[in-house]
């Protein structure tokens, strides 16, 4: 799996007080997913893989009524090309001991997020030793997951954004 190179974005610890700041940052997010921009979608378009539809400038869950163009959505293209936008690593003895519980929680966060944002998805969850690695189709999901894990399990987390690029790398240790 190849990863986009991350730029010199400084490491920023995520504490309870920092969450609001990160939320603001995401709302004004100036980054654009290159997978979104690479292709102009006609309206309406339905993705043959996940059945999400592009209508009025955004992707929604499910097909539209009546005829629609067919084209793979940006999330399904990332999945097909194995090019995740986000990675979250959970690591440590606590992770090894609570892997099932943590994985359930991550999947639950993704499910909730997917309701309004059908392109925000988990690509894979891999376990290796004391590490649980989650890859995602977007840059918002790793932060949501990190917030959820921190609020339920404490621990130490951090988030790095790719420099001038649509990518994020998050890590949590306990
Ligand atoms: Zn799709």
Coordinates of C-alpha atoms and ligand atoms in Angstrom, one line a residue:
X1 CA 0.0 0.0 0.0
X2 CA 1.5 3.3 -0.9
X3 CA 0.9 6.4 1.1
X4 CA 1.0 10.0 0.1
X5 CA 4.0 11.7 1.7
X6 CA 3.1 13.8 4.7
X7 CA 4.5 17.3 4.9
X8 CA 6.1 19.1 7.8
X9 CA 2.9 19.7 9.7
X10 CA 3.8 19.9 13.3
X11 CA 2.5 17.3 15.7
X12 CA -0.4 18.7 17.8
X13 CA -1.6 16.8 20.8
X14 CA -5.3 16.4 21.1
X15 CA -6.6 17.2 24.5
X16 CA -10.1 17.9 25.8
X17 CA -9.5 21.6 25.3
X18 CA -8.2 21.2 21.7
X19 CA -11.3 19.5 20.3
X20 CA -13.2 22.7 19.7
X21 CA -10.3 24.1 17.8
X22 CA -10.1 21.1 15.5
X23 CA -13.8 21.2 14.8
X24 CA -13.4 24.9 13.7
X25 CA -10.6 23.9 11.5
X26 CA -12.6 21.2 9.8
X27 CA -15.5 23.4 9.1
X28 CA -13.2 25.9 7.3
X29 CA -11.3 23.0 5.7
X30 CA -9.7 24.5 2.6
X31 CA -8.4 21.2 1.4
X32 CA -10.1 19.4 -1.5
X33 CA -10.1 15.7 -2.1
X34 CA -8.2 15.2 -5.4
X35 CA -10.4 12.2 -5.9
X36 CA -13.4 14.5 -5.8
X37 CA -11.9 17.1 -8.1
X38 CA -10.4 14.8 -10.6
X39 CA -13.7 14.0 -12.1
X40 CA -16.7 16.2 -12.9
X41 CA -19.9 14.3 -12.2
X42 CA -23.0 14.7 -14.3
X43 CA -26.3 15.0 -12.3
X44 CA -27.7 12.8 -11.2
X45 CA -25.0 10.1 -11.0
X46 CA -25.3 6.9 -9.0
X47 CA -22.3 4.9 -8.0
X48 CA -22.5 1.3 -9.1
X49 CA -20.5 0.0 -6.1
X50 CA -22.2 1.7 -3.1
X51 CA -25.3 3.2 -4.8
X52 CA -24.7 6.7 -3.4
X53 CA -25.9 9.4 -5.7
X54 CA -24.5 12.8 -6.7
X55 CA -27.3 15.3 -6.7
X56 CA -27.2 19.1 -6.4
X57 CA -23.5 19.1 -5.9
X58 CA -23.2 16.5 -3.2
X59 CA -23.2 12.8 -2.6
X60 CA -26.2 11.3 -0.7
X61 CA -27.0 7.8 0.4
X62 CA -28.9 5.6 -2.0
X63 CA -30.0 5.8 -5.7
X64 CA -32.2 8.6 -7.1
X65 CA -35.6 8.0 -8.7
X66 CA -35.6 7.7 -12.4
X67 CA -32.6 7.5 -14.7
X68 CA -29.1 8.4 -13.6
X69 CA -25.6 8.4 -15.0
X70 CA -23.3 5.7 -13.6
X71 CA -19.8 6.4 -12.2
X72 CA -17.8 5.3 -9.3
X73 CA -17.9 7.8 -6.4
X74 CA -14.6 9.2 -5.0
X75 CA -14.8 6.8 -1.9
X76 CA -15.3 3.7 -4.1
X77 CA -12.4 4.9 -6.4
X78 CA -10.1 5.2 -3.4
X79 CA -11.2 1.7 -2.3
X80 CA -10.6 0.3 -5.8
X81 CA -7.2 1.9 -6.0
X82 CA -6.3 1.2 -2.4
X83 CA -5.5 4.8 -1.7
X84 CA -6.7 5.8 1.7
X85 CA -7.1 9.4 2.6
X86 CA -6.8 8.8 6.4
X87 CA -5.1 6.4 8.7
X88 CA -5.6 6.0 12.5
X89 CA -3.2 3.7 14.4
X90 CA -4.2 2.6 17.9
X91 CA -1.3 1.0 19.6
X92 CA -0.2 -0.4 23.0
X93 CA -0.9 -3.2 25.5
X94 CA -4.3 -1.8 26.3
X95 CA -5.2 -1.9 22.6
X96 CA -4.2 -5.5 22.4
X97 CA -6.4 -6.3 25.4
X98 CA -9.4 -4.4 24.1
X99 CA -9.1 -4.8 20.4
X100 CA -12.7 -6.2 19.9
X101 CA -14.3 -3.4 21.9
X102 CA -12.2 -0.7 20.2
X103 CA -13.0 -2.1 16.7
X104 CA -16.7 -2.1 17.5
X105 CA -16.5 1.5 18.6
X106 CA -14.7 2.6 15.5
X107 CA -17.2 0.9 13.3
X108 CA -20.0 2.5 15.2
X109 CA -18.5 6.0 14.7
X110 CA -18.1 5.3 11.0
X111 CA -21.7 4.1 10.7
X112 CA -23.0 7.3 12.4
X113 CA -20.8 9.5 10.2
X114 CA -21.9 7.7 7.1
X115 CA -25.5 8.7 7.6
X116 CA -24.8 12.2 6.5
X117 CA -21.5 11.7 4.7
X118 CA -21.7 8.6 2.6
X119 CA -18.2 9.1 1.3
X120 CA -16.7 9.0 4.8
X121 CA -15.9 5.3 5.2
X122 CA -13.6 2.8 6.8
X123 CA -11.5 1.0 4.1
X124 CA -10.0 -1.6 6.3
X125 CA -9.2 -2.4 10.0
X126 CA -6.1 -4.5 10.4
X127 CA -4.7 -6.0 13.6
X128 CA -1.1 -6.7 14.0
X129 CA 0.4 -7.4 17.4
X130 CA -0.5 -4.5 19.7
X131 CA -1.6 -2.3 16.8
X132 CA -5.0 -1.7 15.3
X133 CA -4.7 0.2 12.0
X134 CA -7.8 1.8 10.4
X135 CA -7.7 3.3 7.0
X136 CA -10.5 5.6 5.7
X137 CA -11.7 7.1 2.5
X138 CA -11.7 10.7 3.9
X139 CA -9.8 12.9 6.3
X140 CA -12.6 13.6 8.8
X141 CA -13.3 10.1 10.1
X142 CA -9.9 9.5 11.8
X143 CA -10.5 12.6 13.9
X144 CA -14.1 11.6 14.8
X145 CA -12.7 8.2 15.8
X146 CA -9.8 9.6 17.8
X147 CA -12.2 11.9 19.7
X148 CA -14.5 8.9 20.5
X149 CA -11.6 6.7 21.6
X150 CA -10.1 9.5 23.8
X151 CA -13.4 10.3 25.4
X152 CA -14.1 6.7 26.3
X153 CA -10.6 5.3 26.9
X154 CA -8.4 8.4 27.7
X155 CA -4.9 7.7 26.4
X156 CA -2.7 10.0 24.3
X157 CA -3.6 10.9 20.7
X158 CA -2.3 13.1 18.0
X159 CA -3.3 14.1 14.5
X160 CA -1.1 15.2 11.6
X161 CA -2.5 16.7 8.4
X162 CA -0.7 16.2 5.1
X163 CA 0.9 19.4 3.9
X164 CA -1.1 20.9 1.0
X165 CA -2.7 17.6 0.4
X166 CA -5.8 15.7 1.3
X167 CA -4.5 13.3 3.9
X168 CA -4.4 12.8 7.6
X169 CA -2.6 10.5 10.0
X170 CA -3.8 10.0 13.5
X171 CA -2.3 7.9 16.3
X172 CA -3.4 6.9 19.8
X173 CA -1.5 5.0 22.4
X174 CA -2.4 3.2 25.6
Ligands
LIG1 ZN1 -19.4 4.5 -4.3

